[in-house]
Structures are given as C-alpha cells and as structure tokens.
C-alpha cells in the first residue's frame, strides 16, 4: 500500500460517566445494573412542569477532570438543548453545552510504546446528560428501552485533530483514562460503558494543508478496537483515494467480530440539532476560588508522577509510564523502593516477575500476599548475595502462594547462596577434573566451554552457588593450568 504518500489525521471524542450518586439534573440513582426503568424521575422524562436542577458534585467532578487535562475553566456556564428524535431520548432533546462549554484549550502529552511523543491539544470538555439504552437483542419482535441511564452525567472530551497514528490514539486514551482514574471520579470501564470513544479520521496527501474528508467510527468497545479500527480506516481510505474515488463523509460502525468498519449513516442523513439555550437552567458564574479549591484536591497525576519517577529513580520514560498508569502499582512500587529496594530492579521485578505471576493466577496486586516491603527484602537479599537471581525467581511464586517472608523461605529450604570460596574452589577442581574435554576446549579458546563448567557448578550446588564467584574461580583455575 502506497500509504507513505498520505498522512493520517485523527481526532477523538470521549464520553466519560461521572461517578455521582444521583443524575445530572435530578435525584435518580445512578447505580449500575438495576432493574430497567426503576431509576427515573419526571425530570429524566422531561414531563411537563418538571424542572432540572444541576448536580453540584457532577460540576465539581467535571472541573477536576478538566483541570487534570490542563483545560481552562469557563467563567460562565450555560446549558443548551440539543434536539434529536430517537427512542433512547425521552425528552427529544439532550441537555448539553453548545457555545459555552465548561472548559477548553487543554492538552495531554503522550508517549507511545515506541517512544513517539506528541502533545494532543484538547478543544473542549463539556457536561451533558446521557441517553437511555436500547436493547435490540433480548426481544424477538421489537426493541426494548431502559431509561436508567438517561440523565447520568457525562463529560465529553474532544481533541483537536492532532493525532497521527493509531498508536498515538491508544496512548492518549490510556493516559486520559489513568488521569481520570487517579482523580477518582469515574471507573472508566469501556465494557460497562462508563467510557466511550468515537474516532474521527481522514487522510490527506503529505504536505497538503487543508484536512481531508473524515469518517467517524462508532461502536468501539476497547482501546485496542480503537487502534485497529483506525488502521482499518487508514487502509480503506487510502485504497479509495488510490483508486481515484473520494472518501465519503459518514459515520461508520466498527464490527469487532469481522474486524472492519461498515457504513452506518452518511452526511446527508446528518442531524440538524437545533441547539438553543436551556431555558430552565440559568447561566451562572464559576468562582475562581472554587476552581482553586478543586485544584488543591487533585492528587499527583500520572503525567507528573511519571516525570518524577524518571528523575528520582532514573527509570526510562516507558518503564515509568508502565508503573504509573495504574495508581495501585505505582503506590506499591514507591513503598518497595522507599523500603530499600534498588529502583531499577524493583521496576523490573514488579512489572515483569510479580505481575506476571499474578496475571497467570488471575489475581491482582490489591489482594496480593506479597507486601511491597517483602518484595523489597527479596531484592535486597539478592543485592547482599544471600541468594542469586535464579533462586529469587524460585522463591517469589512461593511468597505469592503463602505470603511467607523471603527470609523464612530461604532458611526453611536451605537456599542460601554458597559464597564460601574454599568450598567452591574444591568443587571447581573436581568439576574440572571430571570434564577434561571442556578444559581442552577452553585452552583452544572456545568461549562457551566455561559456561558449560559454570552450569555444572550450579547443578552441583542446586543453583545456590554465587555465579560471580564461580565464574571468577573457574577462569583463574583454568588459566593457571
Ligand atoms: P463534527 O461536527 O462532525 O462532530 P467536530 O468539528 O465537532 O466535527 O470534530 C469532532 C472531532 O473530529 C474532533 O475531535 C476533531 O478534532 C475531529 N476532526 C475534525 N475534522 C477532522 C478531519 N478532517 N479529520 C480527522 N479528524 C477530524
Ligand atoms: Mg462533534
């Protein structure tokens, strides 16, 4: 595919459910999983005479996320009615924000797995209410609708068309999600629908200034699906243009089973939303004191924490990013390092070894029997040459299983590293005598002859010999022969 002729332009629209106890404009519960249509009021239905009242918690949560993604907070807030006719919307309009959004002009700096860094500008983040949920599956002769979700507060976060690759989109979503989770105002679960993403994408010849015609992809149920659907669209749009056709502006649906996008509706069917100010909610001012107060309540966010980890612990950017993307992992890591572990080792052992074992057991760090202090102790025992790395790897699964301290396990199983030079010297002599062929190979300059002998030493000591001393001893004895 001649895709090097074109460049890709991507913009993402993310909807995040704010974890308030009641809805955006009424007292209905927002609890997930309740019986359909048991969590509604006359306000969610927009019945005559009902009046919406803004949920202050939702406003505060929205401001906190907006601050977390470096947005400016509006001085004045206004809500608008956005009209469309669809059974998921009982009022036939959604209360949203049109020309005076809650916040604007933010950004997130993201780095991909391949160390590709980019600043993604955020155009706006505004408050709106969610719609109900249609169920086309469980009834054969029609669709069902559940209005429990209608009126749940959402923050819609819209980027500028700054992203250039599916990997950048993936990295942006990952950082956005972990930022919001650190703030603790949404669980950001794509499976439960508390985070939803629509992806806009176009291509244009390299060097062209104006944007190409975009398509919008909906029905994305994971960050991986976002990245895959974008790649699919890049290939599809490139093919369309290469064959002399034009890309049609349209909304497309991602089919995860078939791993492709299909047309949902074209621009001709696009909505005219007839926005106008919501007359039942008067515009109001957000005081700067309130914004400052909410800012003070923010925890250290992943981006800042990543920078601190790089500086304080000399970690690579990628390692730091992996650690901070989950708050519990990062907290665990800090306790481990603060109780004496080497930062680089702690990072490797936590993310590769410990999380590897836990993943295989389908467990999480949260209920893990290995405390960060005890992992730190294991690593320090390696540093002090009480055990070597091989033995440490044997011990860790037992620590996960039993919660026992590494010291106890080593004592009980007699696993202390053998560093007694006299003893090892004796053993080295025996092994050399028993393997004349390897000695010959060594004299002939064959480098791996020595690793064979090291292996024999480790075998004899059941893996407990200090590998550095063994190496040194063998080198010395052999060169003296
Ligand atoms: P719409 O009115 O169709 O919703 P918006 O201007 O609101 O379009 O933009 C929606 C999203 O699409 C934003 O994230 C924006 O950055 C992105 N976007 C706009 N134009 C393009 C384009 N030509 N190619 C890719 N993304 C685009
Ligand atoms: Mg839009």
Short mmCIF file of C-alpha atoms and ligand atoms in Angstrom, two decimals:
data_model
loop_
_atom_site.label_atom_id
_atom_site.label_comp_id
_atom_site.label_asym_id
_atom_site.label_seq_id
_atom_site.Cartn_x
_atom_site.Cartn_y
_atom_site.Cartn_z
CA UNK A 1 0.00 0.00 0.00
CA UNK A 2 1.39 3.40 -1.03
CA UNK A 3 0.50 4.85 2.33
CA UNK A 4 3.71 6.89 2.55
CA UNK A 5 2.09 9.31 0.09
CA UNK A 6 -0.55 10.23 2.66
CA UNK A 7 -0.64 11.31 6.23
CA UNK A 8 -3.32 10.45 8.73
CA UNK A 9 -5.31 12.90 10.85
CA UNK A 10 -7.21 11.66 13.88
CA UNK A 11 -9.42 13.40 16.45
CA UNK A 12 -11.09 11.63 19.37
CA UNK A 13 -14.33 12.34 21.20
CA UNK A 14 -14.52 10.63 24.58
CA UNK A 15 -17.56 10.44 26.84
CA UNK A 16 -16.86 9.70 30.49
CA UNK A 17 -19.61 8.92 33.00
CA UNK A 18 -19.07 10.88 36.19
CA UNK A 19 -19.47 8.70 39.24
CA UNK A 20 -22.04 10.74 41.12
CA UNK A 21 -24.70 9.12 43.26
CA UNK A 22 -27.53 10.90 41.53
CA UNK A 23 -28.16 12.06 37.97
CA UNK A 24 -27.06 15.35 36.41
CA UNK A 25 -30.38 17.15 36.81
CA UNK A 26 -32.47 15.07 39.21
CA UNK A 27 -32.27 12.81 42.27
CA UNK A 28 -32.50 9.43 40.49
CA UNK A 29 -29.86 6.91 41.47
CA UNK A 30 -27.06 6.15 39.02
CA UNK A 31 -26.29 2.66 40.35
CA UNK A 32 -25.24 0.31 37.53
CA UNK A 33 -27.15 -2.89 36.88
CA UNK A 34 -30.54 -2.04 38.45
CA UNK A 35 -33.84 -3.37 37.03
CA UNK A 36 -34.64 -1.45 33.82
CA UNK A 37 -36.61 1.78 34.27
CA UNK A 38 -36.50 1.79 38.07
CA UNK A 39 -34.18 4.78 38.27
CA UNK A 40 -36.06 7.62 36.64
CA UNK A 41 -37.95 10.74 37.65
CA UNK A 42 -40.21 13.15 35.80
CA UNK A 43 -37.07 15.16 35.06
CA UNK A 44 -35.35 12.32 33.19
CA UNK A 45 -38.50 12.09 31.08
CA UNK A 46 -38.90 15.85 30.72
CA UNK A 47 -42.53 15.67 31.78
CA UNK A 48 -44.43 19.00 31.73
CA UNK A 49 -43.78 21.05 34.83
CA UNK A 50 -40.61 19.22 35.82
CA UNK A 51 -37.51 21.33 36.33
CA UNK A 52 -33.88 20.25 36.09
CA UNK A 53 -31.53 21.23 38.92
CA UNK A 54 -27.78 20.95 38.35
CA UNK A 55 -25.97 18.35 40.46
CA UNK A 56 -23.10 20.26 42.05
CA UNK A 57 -20.96 17.14 42.51
CA UNK A 58 -21.09 16.49 38.75
CA UNK A 59 -19.95 20.03 38.12
CA UNK A 60 -17.07 19.61 40.56
CA UNK A 61 -16.01 16.26 39.07
CA UNK A 62 -16.14 17.78 35.60
CA UNK A 63 -13.96 20.70 36.69
CA UNK A 64 -11.46 18.33 38.30
CA UNK A 65 -11.05 16.26 35.14
CA UNK A 66 -10.82 19.42 33.06
CA UNK A 67 -8.04 20.69 35.33
CA UNK A 68 -6.32 17.30 35.17
CA UNK A 69 -6.14 17.57 31.37
CA UNK A 70 -4.83 21.13 31.58
CA UNK A 71 -8.02 22.87 30.41
CA UNK A 72 -9.08 26.42 31.18
CA UNK A 73 -12.28 26.56 33.20
CA UNK A 74 -15.03 28.80 31.84
CA UNK A 75 -16.02 31.86 33.84
CA UNK A 76 -19.63 31.40 32.93
CA UNK A 77 -21.58 28.25 32.39
CA UNK A 78 -24.58 27.76 30.13
CA UNK A 79 -26.54 24.68 29.12
CA UNK A 80 -28.23 24.14 25.79
CA UNK A 81 -30.80 21.81 24.34
CA UNK A 82 -29.59 19.55 21.56
CA UNK A 83 -32.52 18.07 19.65
CA UNK A 84 -32.82 14.73 18.02
CA UNK A 85 -35.57 12.18 17.72
CA UNK A 86 -34.67 8.71 18.79
CA UNK A 87 -36.28 6.36 21.30
CA UNK A 88 -33.31 6.50 23.68
CA UNK A 89 -34.06 10.16 24.35
CA UNK A 90 -37.41 10.58 26.11
CA UNK A 91 -37.43 14.40 26.01
CA UNK A 92 -36.45 14.52 22.31
CA UNK A 93 -33.61 16.77 23.37
CA UNK A 94 -30.46 16.25 25.36
CA UNK A 95 -29.25 18.89 27.79
CA UNK A 96 -25.71 19.58 26.68
CA UNK A 97 -23.40 22.56 26.22
CA UNK A 98 -23.01 24.25 22.86
CA UNK A 99 -21.12 27.53 22.67
CA UNK A 100 -20.08 28.00 26.30
CA UNK A 101 -18.53 24.69 27.37
CA UNK A 102 -17.34 24.03 30.91
CA UNK A 103 -13.71 24.04 29.82
CA UNK A 104 -11.47 24.46 26.79
CA UNK A 105 -7.90 24.59 25.44
CA UNK A 106 -6.31 21.73 27.36
CA UNK A 107 -3.69 19.18 26.37
CA UNK A 108 -2.10 15.87 27.27
CA UNK A 109 1.49 14.92 26.38
CA UNK A 110 1.58 11.29 25.38
CA UNK A 111 4.32 8.82 24.51
CA UNK A 112 3.73 5.60 22.61
CA UNK A 113 5.36 2.26 23.26
CA UNK A 114 7.90 3.11 20.55
CA UNK A 115 8.83 6.35 22.29
CA UNK A 116 6.94 8.55 19.87
CA UNK A 117 5.90 11.67 21.82
CA UNK A 118 3.21 14.17 20.92
CA UNK A 119 1.17 16.93 22.56
CA UNK A 120 -2.52 16.31 21.97
CA UNK A 121 -4.49 19.54 22.28
CA UNK A 122 -7.94 19.29 23.78
CA UNK A 123 -10.51 21.52 22.15
CA UNK A 124 -13.11 21.34 24.90
CA UNK A 125 -14.58 19.30 27.72
CA UNK A 126 -18.26 19.89 28.45
CA UNK A 127 -21.03 18.49 30.60
CA UNK A 128 -24.06 16.73 29.20
CA UNK A 129 -26.61 14.13 30.16
CA UNK A 130 -26.52 10.55 28.94
CA UNK A 131 -29.32 8.99 26.89
CA UNK A 132 -31.22 5.78 27.66
CA UNK A 133 -30.12 2.42 26.43
CA UNK A 134 -31.77 0.45 23.63
CA UNK A 135 -31.78 -3.31 23.71
CA UNK A 136 -32.26 -4.80 20.26
CA UNK A 137 -31.31 -8.32 21.23
CA UNK A 138 -33.37 -9.77 24.05
CA UNK A 139 -36.79 -9.45 22.38
CA UNK A 140 -37.51 -11.02 19.03
CA UNK A 141 -40.31 -8.75 17.79
CA UNK A 142 -39.03 -5.37 18.81
CA UNK A 143 -36.53 -3.37 20.80
CA UNK A 144 -36.62 -2.54 24.49
CA UNK A 145 -35.52 0.65 26.12
CA UNK A 146 -34.09 1.28 29.58
CA UNK A 147 -34.10 4.86 30.82
CA UNK A 148 -32.00 4.23 33.92
CA UNK A 149 -29.04 5.69 32.08
CA UNK A 150 -30.95 8.75 30.80
CA UNK A 151 -29.65 11.76 32.67
CA UNK A 152 -26.44 10.27 34.08
CA UNK A 153 -23.74 12.97 33.98
CA UNK A 154 -21.18 12.75 31.20
CA UNK A 155 -18.13 14.80 30.44
CA UNK A 156 -17.42 14.91 26.71
CA UNK A 157 -13.75 15.48 25.94
CA UNK A 158 -12.92 16.47 22.35
CA UNK A 159 -9.39 16.62 20.98
CA UNK A 160 -8.09 18.77 18.17
CA UNK A 161 -7.22 16.73 15.05
CA UNK A 162 -3.65 16.35 16.32
CA UNK A 163 -3.16 12.59 16.41
CA UNK A 164 -1.29 10.99 13.53
CA UNK A 165 -1.23 7.27 14.24
CA UNK A 166 -3.42 4.59 15.84
CA UNK A 167 -0.64 4.06 18.41
CA UNK A 168 -0.82 7.71 19.46
CA UNK A 169 -4.60 7.40 19.80
CA UNK A 170 -4.09 4.34 22.00
CA UNK A 171 -1.51 6.13 24.15
CA UNK A 172 -3.76 9.21 24.51
CA UNK A 173 -6.71 7.10 25.65
CA UNK A 174 -4.53 5.21 28.10
CA UNK A 175 -3.21 8.39 29.69
CA UNK A 176 -6.64 10.04 29.70
CA UNK A 177 -8.15 7.03 31.44
CA UNK A 178 -5.44 6.75 34.07
CA UNK A 179 -5.64 10.51 34.73
CA UNK A 180 -9.38 10.27 35.35
CA UNK A 181 -8.97 7.16 37.49
CA UNK A 182 -6.34 8.89 39.63
CA UNK A 183 -8.78 11.72 40.21
CA UNK A 184 -11.25 9.02 41.21
CA UNK A 185 -14.38 10.42 39.59
CA UNK A 186 -15.10 7.64 37.09
CA UNK A 187 -14.18 3.99 36.77
CA UNK A 188 -13.66 4.47 33.01
CA UNK A 189 -14.79 0.99 32.05
CA UNK A 190 -15.36 0.58 28.33
CA UNK A 191 -17.11 -2.76 28.96
CA UNK A 192 -19.68 -1.16 31.27
CA UNK A 193 -19.90 1.88 29.03
CA UNK A 194 -18.61 4.39 31.57
CA UNK A 195 -16.00 5.42 28.99
CA UNK A 196 -16.96 5.63 25.33
CA UNK A 197 -14.92 6.80 22.38
CA UNK A 198 -15.78 7.94 18.86
CA UNK A 199 -12.83 8.21 16.49
CA UNK A 200 -12.66 10.69 13.60
CA UNK A 201 -10.17 10.02 10.88
CA UNK A 202 -9.10 11.34 7.49
CA UNK A 203 -6.08 11.11 5.25
CA UNK A 204 -4.51 13.78 3.04
CA UNK A 205 -1.56 13.92 0.66
CA UNK A 206 1.63 14.72 2.57
CA UNK A 207 2.23 18.46 2.64
CA UNK A 208 -1.41 19.41 1.99
CA UNK A 209 -2.68 22.00 4.46
CA UNK A 210 -6.39 21.51 4.47
CA UNK A 211 -7.87 18.46 6.14
CA UNK A 212 -9.25 15.57 4.13
CA UNK A 213 -12.84 14.31 4.38
CA UNK A 214 -13.27 12.45 7.65
CA UNK A 215 -15.23 9.45 8.71
CA UNK A 216 -16.39 8.93 12.27
CA UNK A 217 -16.11 5.48 13.80
CA UNK A 218 -18.56 4.41 16.49
CA UNK A 219 -19.25 1.25 18.45
CA UNK A 220 -15.72 0.92 19.80
CA UNK A 221 -15.55 -1.30 22.87
CA UNK A 222 -11.86 -1.26 23.80
CA UNK A 223 -8.74 0.83 23.22
CA UNK A 224 -7.43 -1.99 21.07
CA UNK A 225 -10.57 -1.79 18.95
CA UNK A 226 -9.99 1.96 18.55
CA UNK A 227 -6.44 1.36 17.28
CA UNK A 228 -7.48 -1.50 14.99
CA UNK A 229 -10.46 0.36 13.52
CA UNK A 230 -8.26 3.37 12.80
CA UNK A 231 -5.73 1.20 11.00
CA UNK A 232 -8.57 -0.38 9.04
CA UNK A 233 -9.83 3.08 8.04
CA UNK A 234 -6.35 4.25 7.03
CA UNK A 235 -6.06 1.27 4.68
CA UNK A 236 -9.61 1.63 3.39
CA UNK A 237 -9.41 5.38 2.78
CA UNK A 238 -6.02 5.00 1.09
CA UNK A 239 -7.47 2.40 -1.24
CA UNK A 240 -10.46 4.62 -2.04
CA UNK A 241 -8.23 7.58 -2.89
CA UNK A 242 -5.70 5.49 -4.79
CA UNK A 243 -8.44 4.08 -6.98
CA UNK A 244 -9.45 7.62 -7.95
CA UNK A 245 -12.55 7.85 -5.75
CA UNK A 246 -13.34 10.25 -2.93
CA UNK A 247 -13.81 9.38 0.72
CA UNK A 248 -17.45 9.92 1.68
CA UNK A 249 -18.11 11.81 4.90
CA UNK A 250 -20.04 9.36 7.01
CA UNK A 251 -20.42 7.59 10.32
CA UNK A 252 -19.13 4.02 10.30
CA UNK A 253 -19.58 1.22 12.80
CA UNK A 254 -16.74 -0.99 13.96
CA UNK A 255 -17.58 -4.67 13.67
CA UNK A 256 -15.29 -6.34 16.16
CA UNK A 257 -16.06 -9.88 15.05
CA UNK A 258 -15.22 -9.09 11.41
CA UNK A 259 -12.51 -6.55 12.35
CA UNK A 260 -13.84 -3.99 9.86
CA UNK A 261 -15.89 -0.81 9.68
CA UNK A 262 -19.21 -0.60 7.85
CA UNK A 263 -21.36 2.38 6.81
CA UNK A 264 -23.93 3.48 9.41
CA UNK A 265 -25.17 6.79 8.02
CA UNK A 266 -23.86 9.32 5.53
CA UNK A 267 -23.69 13.06 5.92
CA UNK A 268 -26.95 13.62 4.01
CA UNK A 269 -28.73 11.95 6.89
CA UNK A 270 -26.79 14.02 9.41
CA UNK A 271 -28.73 15.70 12.18
CA UNK A 272 -29.63 19.32 12.49
CA UNK A 273 -29.55 19.56 16.26
CA UNK A 274 -31.29 22.97 16.50
CA UNK A 275 -29.31 23.96 19.58
CA UNK A 276 -30.82 26.62 21.77
CA UNK A 277 -30.23 27.76 25.36
CA UNK A 278 -31.88 25.58 28.02
CA UNK A 279 -34.49 27.98 29.45
CA UNK A 280 -34.88 26.04 32.70
CA UNK A 281 -31.24 26.38 33.75
CA UNK A 282 -29.96 29.93 34.02
CA UNK A 283 -26.34 30.67 33.11
CA UNK A 284 -24.12 31.15 36.16
CA UNK A 285 -20.59 32.09 37.13
CA UNK A 286 -17.98 29.64 38.41
CA UNK A 287 -15.90 31.43 41.01
CA UNK A 288 -12.11 31.29 40.67
CA UNK A 289 -11.89 30.42 44.39
CA UNK A 290 -13.92 27.31 43.77
CA UNK A 291 -11.67 26.32 40.87
CA UNK A 292 -8.57 26.83 43.06
CA UNK A 293 -10.12 24.78 45.85
CA UNK A 294 -10.85 21.90 43.48
CA UNK A 295 -7.36 22.13 42.04
CA UNK A 296 -5.89 21.71 45.52
CA UNK A 297 -7.85 18.50 45.99
CA UNK A 298 -6.25 16.86 42.95
CA UNK A 299 -3.74 14.08 43.66
CA UNK A 300 -0.41 13.92 41.86
CA UNK A 301 -1.48 12.89 38.35
CA UNK A 302 0.12 10.15 36.22
CA UNK A 303 1.93 12.55 33.91
CA UNK A 304 3.62 14.40 36.77
CA UNK A 305 4.29 11.17 38.60
CA UNK A 306 5.94 9.69 35.51
CA UNK A 307 8.28 12.68 35.27
CA UNK A 308 9.11 12.38 38.95
CA UNK A 309 9.84 8.64 38.64
CA UNK A 310 12.21 9.30 35.74
CA UNK A 311 14.02 11.97 37.69
CA UNK A 312 14.00 10.44 41.15
CA UNK A 313 14.56 6.80 40.24
CA UNK A 314 16.42 7.12 36.91
CA UNK A 315 13.84 4.96 35.16
CA UNK A 316 13.28 5.04 31.41
CA UNK A 317 10.21 7.02 30.33
CA UNK A 318 8.49 3.87 29.19
CA UNK A 319 9.16 1.96 32.43
CA UNK A 320 7.89 4.93 34.42
CA UNK A 321 4.78 5.12 32.24
CA UNK A 322 4.02 1.44 32.74
CA UNK A 323 4.35 1.85 36.51
CA UNK A 324 2.24 4.99 36.88
CA UNK A 325 -0.58 4.01 34.51
CA UNK A 326 -2.17 2.11 37.39
CA UNK A 327 -2.21 4.01 40.66
CA UNK A 328 -2.05 0.91 42.86
CA UNK A 329 1.00 -0.41 41.00
CA UNK A 330 2.74 2.96 41.33
CA UNK A 331 1.91 3.16 45.05
CA UNK A 332 3.21 -0.37 45.57
CA UNK A 333 6.38 0.50 43.69
CA UNK A 334 7.07 3.56 45.80
CA UNK A 335 6.71 1.66 49.07
CA UNK A 336 9.01 -1.05 47.73
CA UNK A 337 11.71 1.44 46.76
CA UNK A 338 11.31 3.50 49.92
CA UNK A 339 11.92 0.41 51.99
CA UNK A 340 15.31 -0.09 50.40
CA UNK A 341 14.97 -1.81 47.02
CA UNK A 342 17.04 -0.72 44.05
CA UNK A 343 14.63 1.35 41.88
CA UNK A 344 15.50 -0.24 38.53
CA UNK A 345 15.37 -3.77 39.95
CA UNK A 346 12.11 -3.03 41.74
CA UNK A 347 10.57 -1.81 38.49
CA UNK A 348 11.60 -4.99 36.61
CA UNK A 349 10.65 -7.38 39.34
CA UNK A 350 7.32 -5.74 39.99
CA UNK A 351 6.13 -5.30 36.40
CA UNK A 352 7.62 -8.46 34.89
CA UNK A 353 8.01 -11.08 37.62
CA UNK A 354 5.36 -10.31 40.24
CA UNK A 355 2.63 -9.01 37.92
CA UNK A 356 3.47 -11.91 35.58
CA UNK A 357 2.77 -14.43 38.30
CA UNK A 358 -0.37 -12.60 39.42
CA UNK A 359 -1.72 -12.37 35.85
CA UNK A 360 -1.21 -16.08 35.36
CA UNK A 361 -3.13 -16.70 38.59
CA UNK A 362 -5.80 -14.18 37.53
CA UNK A 363 -5.08 -12.21 40.71
CA UNK A 364 -4.34 -8.56 41.24
CA UNK A 365 -1.87 -6.58 43.28
CA UNK A 366 -4.71 -5.47 45.52
CA UNK A 367 -5.14 -8.78 47.34
CA UNK A 368 -1.58 -9.95 46.79
CA UNK A 369 0.01 -11.62 49.83
CA UNK A 370 3.43 -10.24 48.93
CA UNK A 371 3.75 -6.85 50.59
CA UNK A 372 5.92 -4.23 48.89
CA UNK A 373 8.24 -4.44 51.91
CA UNK A 374 8.63 -8.15 51.44
CA UNK A 375 9.39 -7.81 47.70
CA UNK A 376 11.94 -5.19 48.68
CA UNK A 377 13.51 -7.64 51.12
CA UNK A 378 13.80 -10.28 48.40
CA UNK A 379 15.60 -7.83 46.13
CA UNK A 380 17.91 -6.73 48.92
CA UNK A 381 18.79 -10.36 49.67
CA UNK A 382 19.94 -10.57 46.08
CA UNK A 383 21.98 -7.38 46.42
CA UNK A 384 23.63 -8.75 49.54
CA UNK A 385 24.32 -12.01 47.72
CA UNK A 386 22.36 -14.06 50.22
CA UNK A 387 20.58 -15.55 47.20
CA UNK A 388 21.12 -15.26 43.47
CA UNK A 389 18.58 -14.22 40.82
CA UNK A 390 17.70 -17.76 39.88
CA UNK A 391 16.79 -18.67 43.44
CA UNK A 392 14.89 -15.41 43.86
CA UNK A 393 12.73 -16.39 40.90
CA UNK A 394 12.03 -19.70 42.59
CA UNK A 395 11.09 -18.05 45.85
CA UNK A 396 8.71 -15.41 44.52
CA UNK A 397 5.89 -17.79 43.49
CA UNK A 398 6.04 -19.30 46.97
CA UNK A 399 5.79 -15.85 48.50
CA UNK A 400 2.69 -15.22 46.35
CA UNK A 401 1.20 -18.56 47.40
CA UNK A 402 1.89 -18.40 51.13
CA UNK A 403 2.68 -14.80 51.98
CA UNK A 404 5.77 -16.00 53.83
CA UNK A 405 8.79 -13.74 54.06
CA UNK A 406 11.66 -14.49 51.68
CA UNK A 407 13.99 -14.87 54.68
CA UNK A 408 11.87 -17.66 56.16
CA UNK A 409 11.56 -19.46 52.83
CA UNK A 410 15.32 -19.32 52.25
CA UNK A 411 16.03 -20.60 55.78
CA UNK A 412 13.42 -23.36 55.66
CA UNK A 413 14.60 -24.63 52.32
CA UNK A 414 18.32 -24.08 52.86
CA UNK A 415 18.59 -21.90 49.80
CA UNK A 416 21.31 -19.51 50.93
CA UNK A 417 23.76 -18.75 48.22
CA UNK A 418 27.08 -20.53 48.54
CA UNK A 419 29.79 -17.86 48.52
CA UNK A 420 32.33 -19.80 50.59
CA UNK A 421 35.39 -19.55 48.31
CA UNK A 422 37.16 -22.53 49.89
CA UNK A 423 34.19 -24.78 49.30
CA UNK A 424 33.62 -23.55 45.76
CA UNK A 425 37.32 -23.87 44.93
CA UNK A 426 37.24 -27.51 45.96
CA UNK A 427 34.17 -28.10 43.82
CA UNK A 428 35.69 -26.28 40.84
CA UNK A 429 38.71 -28.58 40.95
CA UNK A 430 36.50 -31.68 40.99
CA UNK A 431 34.42 -30.45 38.10
CA UNK A 432 37.47 -29.53 36.04
CA UNK A 433 38.95 -32.98 36.64
CA UNK A 434 35.72 -34.62 35.61
CA UNK A 435 35.48 -32.67 32.35
CA UNK A 436 38.83 -32.81 30.52
CA UNK A 437 37.14 -32.19 27.16
CA UNK A 438 35.87 -28.78 28.33
CA UNK A 439 39.28 -27.90 29.66
CA UNK A 440 40.76 -28.69 26.27
CA UNK A 441 38.11 -26.58 24.55
CA UNK A 442 38.89 -23.73 26.90
CA UNK A 443 42.59 -23.92 26.02
CA UNK A 444 41.62 -23.85 22.34
CA UNK A 445 39.86 -20.56 23.03
CA UNK A 446 36.27 -21.78 22.85
CA UNK A 447 34.36 -19.25 24.90
CA UNK A 448 31.35 -21.38 25.77
CA UNK A 449 33.47 -24.10 27.35
CA UNK A 450 33.43 -22.08 30.53
CA UNK A 451 29.64 -21.63 30.58
CA UNK A 452 29.33 -25.41 30.49
CA UNK A 453 31.53 -25.70 33.55
CA UNK A 454 29.62 -22.90 35.31
CA UNK A 455 26.45 -24.83 34.57
CA UNK A 456 27.94 -27.95 36.16
CA UNK A 457 28.88 -25.98 39.28
CA UNK A 458 25.35 -24.58 39.56
CA UNK A 459 23.91 -28.05 39.12
CA UNK A 460 26.13 -29.46 41.86
CA UNK A 461 25.08 -26.68 44.27
CA UNK A 462 21.39 -26.90 43.25
CA UNK A 463 21.57 -23.38 41.85
CA UNK A 464 22.86 -21.89 45.07
CA UNK A 465 26.43 -21.02 44.08
CA UNK A 466 27.30 -17.38 43.72
CA UNK A 467 27.61 -17.12 39.92
CA UNK A 468 30.13 -14.27 40.03
CA UNK A 469 32.49 -16.16 42.31
CA UNK A 470 32.07 -19.38 40.30
CA UNK A 471 32.99 -17.60 37.10
CA UNK A 472 35.99 -15.95 38.65
CA UNK A 473 37.24 -19.20 40.21
CA UNK A 474 36.92 -21.20 37.02
CA UNK A 475 38.67 -18.51 34.97
CA UNK A 476 41.50 -18.39 37.45
CA UNK A 477 41.96 -22.15 37.85
CA UNK A 478 41.77 -22.85 34.13
CA UNK A 479 44.24 -20.14 33.15
CA UNK A 480 46.67 -21.46 35.71
CA UNK A 481 46.53 -24.95 34.24
P1 LIG B 1 -18.49 17.19 13.96
O1 LIG B 1 -19.18 18.50 13.84
O2 LIG B 1 -18.59 16.32 12.74
O3 LIG B 1 -18.76 16.47 15.23
P2 LIG B 1 -16.17 18.40 15.04
O4 LIG B 1 -15.57 19.59 14.38
O5 LIG B 1 -17.00 18.59 16.26
O6 LIG B 1 -16.93 17.57 13.96
O7 LIG B 1 -14.99 17.42 15.39
C1 LIG B 1 -15.19 16.20 16.01
C2 LIG B 1 -13.85 15.52 16.15
O8 LIG B 1 -13.32 15.21 14.87
C3 LIG B 1 -12.79 16.35 16.83
O9 LIG B 1 -12.03 15.52 17.68
C4 LIG B 1 -11.93 16.86 15.68
O10 LIG B 1 -10.61 17.05 16.09
C5 LIG B 1 -12.03 15.73 14.70
N1 LIG B 1 -11.90 16.15 13.29
C6 LIG B 1 -12.49 17.21 12.69
N2 LIG B 1 -12.17 17.25 11.39
C7 LIG B 1 -11.38 16.17 11.13
C8 LIG B 1 -10.74 15.64 9.97
N3 LIG B 1 -10.85 16.21 8.77
N4 LIG B 1 -10.01 14.53 10.12
C9 LIG B 1 -9.89 13.91 11.30
N5 LIG B 1 -10.46 14.35 12.43
C10 LIG B 1 -11.21 15.47 12.36
MG1 LIG B 2 -18.87 16.53 17.35
#
